[in-house]
Coordinates of C-alpha atoms in Angstrom, one line a residue:
M1047 CA -101.8 140.3 -23.9
G1048 CA -103.0 137.3 -22.0
D1049 CA -103.6 138.8 -18.6
R1050 CA -102.3 142.4 -18.4
P1051 CA -103.2 145.6 -20.3
G1052 CA -100.8 147.6 -22.5
A1053 CA -98.7 144.5 -23.2
E1054 CA -96.9 143.8 -26.5
C1055 CA -96.4 140.5 -28.1
R1056 CA -93.1 138.8 -28.6
W1057 CA -91.2 137.2 -31.5
R1058 CA -91.3 137.9 -35.2
A1059 CA -91.7 135.5 -38.1
G1060 CA -92.9 135.6 -41.6
V1061 CA -96.4 134.3 -42.4
P1062 CA -98.2 133.5 -45.6
A1063 CA -99.8 136.4 -47.5
V1064 CA -103.5 137.1 -47.0
S1065 CA -105.6 135.4 -49.6
E1066 CA -109.3 135.3 -50.5
A1067 CA -108.9 131.6 -51.0
A1068 CA -109.9 129.1 -48.3
E1069 CA -106.4 128.7 -46.9
F1070 CA -106.1 132.1 -45.2
A1071 CA -104.0 132.6 -42.1
V1072 CA -105.7 133.0 -38.7
G1073 CA -104.3 135.2 -36.0
F1074 CA -104.8 134.7 -32.3
I1075 CA -104.1 137.3 -29.6
G1076 CA -104.1 136.3 -25.9
L1077 CA -102.9 132.9 -24.8
G1078 CA -104.2 132.7 -21.3
N1079 CA -106.4 130.1 -19.6
M1080 CA -109.1 130.4 -22.3
G1081 CA -107.1 131.6 -25.2
A1082 CA -104.4 128.9 -25.2
P1083 CA -106.7 125.9 -25.5
M1084 CA -108.7 127.7 -28.2
A1085 CA -105.6 128.6 -30.2
H1086 CA -104.2 125.0 -29.8
R1087 CA -107.2 123.8 -31.8
L1088 CA -106.0 126.0 -34.7
T1089 CA -102.3 124.8 -34.8
D1090 CA -103.1 122.7 -37.9
W1091 CA -105.2 125.3 -39.6
P1092 CA -104.5 125.0 -43.4
G1093 CA -103.5 128.6 -43.9
G1094 CA -101.3 128.8 -40.9
L1095 CA -101.7 130.2 -37.4
V1096 CA -100.0 133.4 -36.1
V1097 CA -100.0 134.0 -32.3
C1098 CA -99.3 137.0 -30.2
D1099 CA -98.9 137.3 -26.4
M1100 CA -96.7 139.3 -24.1
R1101 CA -95.3 136.2 -22.4
P1102 CA -92.6 134.1 -24.1
D1103 CA -93.6 131.0 -22.1
A1104 CA -97.1 131.3 -23.5
V1105 CA -95.9 131.7 -27.1
Q1106 CA -93.2 129.0 -27.2
P1107 CA -95.5 126.0 -27.2
F1108 CA -97.2 127.3 -30.3
I1109 CA -93.9 127.9 -32.1
D1110 CA -92.9 124.4 -31.2
A1111 CA -96.2 123.2 -32.7
G1112 CA -95.5 125.0 -36.0
A1113 CA -97.3 128.3 -35.6
K1114 CA -95.7 131.6 -36.3
A1115 CA -95.5 134.4 -33.8
A1116 CA -95.8 138.2 -34.1
E1117 CA -94.3 140.9 -31.9
T1118 CA -97.3 143.2 -32.0
P1119 CA -101.0 143.0 -33.0
A1120 CA -100.1 145.3 -36.0
E1121 CA -97.5 142.9 -37.2
L1122 CA -99.9 140.0 -36.8
A1123 CA -102.6 141.8 -38.8
E1124 CA -100.3 142.2 -41.8
N1125 CA -101.0 138.7 -43.1
C1126 CA -104.1 137.3 -41.2
R1127 CA -107.6 137.3 -42.7
V1128 CA -109.3 136.4 -39.4
V1129 CA -108.0 137.4 -36.0
S1130 CA -109.4 136.1 -32.7
I1131 CA -108.9 138.2 -29.5
V1132 CA -109.1 136.8 -26.0
V1133 CA -107.9 139.5 -23.5
L1134 CA -109.2 140.7 -20.2
D1135 CA -111.5 143.6 -20.7
D1136 CA -112.8 146.5 -22.8
A1137 CA -109.6 148.6 -22.3
Q1138 CA -107.3 145.7 -23.5
V1139 CA -109.6 145.1 -26.5
R1140 CA -109.4 148.7 -27.5
T1141 CA -105.6 148.7 -27.2
V1142 CA -105.3 145.5 -29.2
I1143 CA -107.5 146.9 -32.0
A1144 CA -107.0 150.6 -32.1
G1145 CA -103.9 151.3 -30.0
P1146 CA -100.5 152.6 -31.4
D1147 CA -99.5 149.0 -32.3
G1148 CA -103.0 147.8 -32.8
L1149 CA -104.5 145.7 -35.5
L1150 CA -106.1 148.6 -37.4
R1151 CA -102.6 149.9 -38.2
T1152 CA -102.1 147.2 -40.8
A1153 CA -105.3 145.2 -41.2
K1154 CA -106.4 145.0 -44.9
P1155 CA -109.9 145.6 -46.0
G1156 CA -112.0 142.4 -45.6
T1157 CA -110.1 141.3 -42.5
V1158 CA -112.4 140.1 -39.7
L1159 CA -111.5 141.0 -36.1
A1160 CA -113.3 138.8 -33.6
V1161 CA -113.4 139.6 -29.9
H1162 CA -114.1 136.6 -27.7
S1163 CA -113.8 138.5 -24.5
T1164 CA -117.0 139.5 -22.8
I1165 CA -117.1 143.3 -23.3
S1166 CA -119.9 146.0 -23.3
D1167 CA -122.1 145.8 -26.4
R1168 CA -121.6 149.6 -26.7
T1169 CA -117.8 149.0 -26.9
A1170 CA -118.5 146.5 -29.6
A1171 CA -120.6 148.9 -31.6
E1172 CA -118.0 151.7 -31.3
L1173 CA -115.1 149.4 -32.4
A1174 CA -117.2 148.1 -35.3
A1175 CA -117.7 151.7 -36.5
E1176 CA -114.0 152.4 -36.2
C1177 CA -113.1 149.2 -38.1
A1178 CA -115.6 150.0 -40.8
T1179 CA -113.7 153.2 -41.7
R1180 CA -110.8 150.9 -42.7
G1181 CA -113.0 148.4 -44.5
V1182 CA -112.4 145.9 -41.7
E1183 CA -115.2 143.7 -40.3
F1184 CA -115.7 143.4 -36.5
V1185 CA -117.6 140.7 -34.7
D1186 CA -118.2 140.3 -31.0
A1187 CA -118.0 136.5 -30.5
P1188 CA -118.2 135.7 -26.7
I1189 CA -117.8 132.1 -25.7
S1190 CA -119.5 129.8 -23.2
G1191 CA -118.3 126.5 -21.8
G1192 CA -115.1 127.3 -20.1
A1193 CA -111.6 126.0 -20.6
P1194 CA -112.6 122.3 -20.6
A1195 CA -115.0 122.9 -23.5
A1196 CA -112.3 124.8 -25.3
Q1197 CA -109.9 121.9 -25.0
R1198 CA -112.5 119.6 -26.5
G1199 CA -113.5 122.0 -29.2
A1200 CA -116.9 122.1 -27.7
L1201 CA -117.5 125.8 -26.9
A1202 CA -120.7 127.7 -27.7
I1203 CA -119.8 130.8 -29.7
M1204 CA -122.3 133.7 -30.1
V1205 CA -121.4 135.9 -33.1
G1206 CA -122.6 139.4 -33.6
G1207 CA -121.7 140.8 -37.0
S1208 CA -122.5 140.9 -40.7
A1209 CA -123.5 137.8 -42.6
T1210 CA -120.2 138.1 -44.6
A1211 CA -118.1 138.2 -41.4
F1212 CA -120.0 135.3 -40.0
E1213 CA -119.3 133.2 -43.1
A1214 CA -115.6 134.0 -42.8
V1215 CA -115.3 133.0 -39.2
R1216 CA -117.6 130.0 -39.1
E1217 CA -114.9 127.4 -40.2
P1218 CA -112.1 128.5 -38.0
F1219 CA -114.4 129.0 -35.0
G1220 CA -115.6 125.4 -35.6
R1221 CA -112.2 124.2 -34.6
F1222 CA -112.8 125.3 -31.0
G1223 CA -116.6 125.5 -30.9
S1224 CA -119.2 122.8 -31.5
L1225 CA -122.0 125.4 -31.6
V1226 CA -121.4 128.6 -33.6
I1227 CA -124.5 130.8 -33.5
H1228 CA -125.1 133.9 -35.6
A1229 CA -126.8 136.0 -32.9
G1230 CA -127.4 139.0 -35.2
E1231 CA -125.8 142.4 -35.8
V1232 CA -122.7 143.6 -33.9
G1233 CA -123.4 143.7 -30.2
A1234 CA -125.9 140.8 -30.4
G1235 CA -123.3 138.2 -29.5
T1236 CA -122.5 140.1 -26.3
R1237 CA -126.1 140.6 -25.4
M1238 CA -126.8 136.9 -25.9
K1239 CA -123.8 136.1 -23.6
L1240 CA -125.0 138.5 -20.9
A1241 CA -128.5 136.8 -21.0
R1242 CA -126.9 133.4 -20.8
N1243 CA -124.6 134.4 -17.9
L1244 CA -127.6 136.1 -16.1
L1245 CA -129.1 132.6 -15.9
H1246 CA -125.8 131.1 -14.9
F1247 CA -125.1 133.4 -11.9
V1248 CA -128.7 133.6 -10.7
A1249 CA -128.7 129.8 -10.7
F1250 CA -125.5 129.9 -8.7
T1251 CA -127.2 132.1 -6.2
A1252 CA -130.2 129.7 -6.1
A1253 CA -127.8 126.8 -5.6
A1254 CA -126.4 128.6 -2.5
E1255 CA -129.9 129.1 -1.2
A1256 CA -130.7 125.4 -1.8
Q1257 CA -127.5 124.5 0.1
R1258 CA -128.6 126.6 3.1
L1259 CA -131.9 124.7 3.3
A1260 CA -130.1 121.3 2.9
E1261 CA -127.5 122.2 5.5
A1262 CA -130.2 123.3 8.0
S1263 CA -132.0 120.0 7.3
G1264 CA -128.9 118.0 8.2
L1265 CA -128.2 116.8 4.7
D1266 CA -124.8 116.0 3.0
L1267 CA -124.2 118.9 0.7
A1268 CA -121.7 116.9 -1.5
A1269 CA -124.4 114.3 -2.0
L1270 CA -126.9 117.0 -3.0
G1271 CA -124.4 118.3 -5.5
K1272 CA -124.1 114.9 -7.1
V1273 CA -127.9 114.6 -7.4
V1274 CA -128.2 118.1 -9.0
R1275 CA -125.4 117.4 -11.5
H1276 CA -126.8 113.9 -12.3
S1277 CA -130.4 115.1 -12.8
D1278 CA -129.4 118.2 -14.8
S1279 CA -127.4 116.0 -17.2
H1280 CA -130.6 114.3 -18.1
T1281 CA -133.2 117.1 -17.9
G1282 CA -131.0 119.8 -19.4
G1283 CA -131.4 122.1 -16.4
P1284 CA -133.1 125.6 -16.9
G1285 CA -132.4 125.5 -20.7
A1286 CA -134.9 122.7 -21.0
I1287 CA -137.8 125.2 -20.9
M1288 CA -136.2 127.8 -23.2
L1289 CA -137.9 126.5 -26.4
R1290 CA -140.4 129.2 -27.3
K1291 CA -139.6 132.1 -29.6
T1292 CA -141.3 134.7 -27.4
T1293 CA -141.9 135.6 -23.7
A1294 CA -145.5 136.7 -24.5
P1295 CA -148.3 135.0 -22.5
V1296 CA -149.4 131.6 -23.9
E1297 CA -152.9 131.3 -25.1
P1298 CA -155.0 128.6 -23.5
D1299 CA -155.4 126.8 -26.9
D1300 CA -151.7 126.9 -27.6
F1301 CA -149.7 123.7 -27.8
W1302 CA -147.4 124.9 -25.0
F1303 CA -150.1 125.8 -22.5
P1304 CA -150.7 122.3 -21.0
I1305 CA -147.0 121.5 -21.0
L1306 CA -145.9 124.7 -19.3
G1307 CA -148.9 124.7 -17.1
H1308 CA -147.8 121.3 -15.8
V1309 CA -144.3 122.6 -15.2
R1310 CA -145.8 125.6 -13.3
D1311 CA -148.0 123.3 -11.1
L1312 CA -145.1 121.0 -10.3
G1313 CA -142.8 124.0 -9.5
E1314 CA -145.3 125.7 -7.3
K1315 CA -145.9 122.6 -5.4
D1316 CA -142.3 121.9 -4.8
L1317 CA -141.5 125.5 -4.0
S1318 CA -144.4 125.7 -1.5
L1319 CA -143.1 122.5 0.2
A1320 CA -139.5 123.9 0.3
L1321 CA -140.8 127.2 1.8
D1322 CA -142.8 125.3 4.4
L1323 CA -139.7 123.4 5.4
A1324 CA -137.6 126.6 5.5
S1325 CA -140.2 128.2 7.8
R1326 CA -140.0 125.3 10.2
L1327 CA -136.2 125.5 10.2
N1328 CA -136.2 129.3 10.4
I1329 CA -134.3 129.7 7.1
D1330 CA -135.0 132.7 4.8
L1331 CA -135.3 131.7 1.1
P1332 CA -135.9 135.0 -0.8
L1333 CA -135.2 133.5 -4.2
A1334 CA -137.6 130.6 -3.6
Q1335 CA -140.3 133.1 -2.5
R1336 CA -139.8 135.2 -5.6
A1337 CA -139.8 132.1 -7.8
L1338 CA -143.1 130.9 -6.4
H1339 CA -144.6 134.3 -7.1
D1340 CA -143.1 134.7 -10.6
L1341 CA -142.9 131.2 -12.0
G1342 CA -146.3 131.0 -13.7
D1343 CA -145.9 134.5 -15.3
G1344 CA -142.4 133.6 -16.4
L1345 CA -143.6 130.5 -18.1
G1346 CA -146.3 132.5 -19.8
V1347 CA -149.3 130.6 -18.3
G1348 CA -150.0 132.8 -15.2
P1349 CA -149.8 132.0 -11.6
G1350 CA -151.4 128.8 -10.3
P1351 CA -153.5 128.4 -7.1
L1352 CA -150.5 127.8 -4.8
A1353 CA -148.8 131.1 -5.9
K1354 CA -152.1 132.9 -5.4
E1355 CA -152.4 131.3 -2.0
H1356 CA -149.0 132.6 -0.9
S1357 CA -149.3 136.1 -2.5

């Protein structure tokens, strides 16, 4: 299940019976680059860990560490109260949950199936409805932080599902995540992950634009990268301004207005200077131009004089 669709899991072993007590067994399907370090954090889970993956070499280290292994998702679900799923895409998730040897063949009412893969929120809603017909809880629980955070138990986990399901998964998820957020109903976890990754990849695109300007200016790009990582580690990067509960315009007498107005003024100044430099170097910076135009409105305080000057 780790990297290819339609795969079955290997090995078969007995596992403790499902219990409503705290020491319930946890299942883990998909032991790839992300799944393996997450599952390793559960090898000493009090109720036992059951793993499932198509590749014997992925499963064996978990058997050596004391985990049990199941041949198929259906076999795994026989005795696990919570099941984490880390596979490639929507199609694999559907196969693992609702396929011929899927979890729903044997999952008992009250079992929680948690998908950590980033899938469509519509797929999450459809699978949740199918699970509900069997009395099974579904949560979409995408993760952020990458394999290094998984190894340290420091992932951010965004959970979409019922309050009951969230309570069931909070403790096992806390083994591989240092921030476990209940984002809301099913699908909310996925929507939060998509918003988070929107920022991530737009920022990557902005970083590429910044590098073009730096390179044209004759700067050392590796040194620039060091400066960016150093300063972001102190300022928090873009997340530092994500403190309000709304994107509505900020009233002039609001606590946030002078703070965000100051951020806008600094940003417009620096963006204007960067765009002036780019013009002299004959470098096109479309993201910088858009940022100068949109920064004030995005912060909720409206454009400043420099943005109006360049509009």
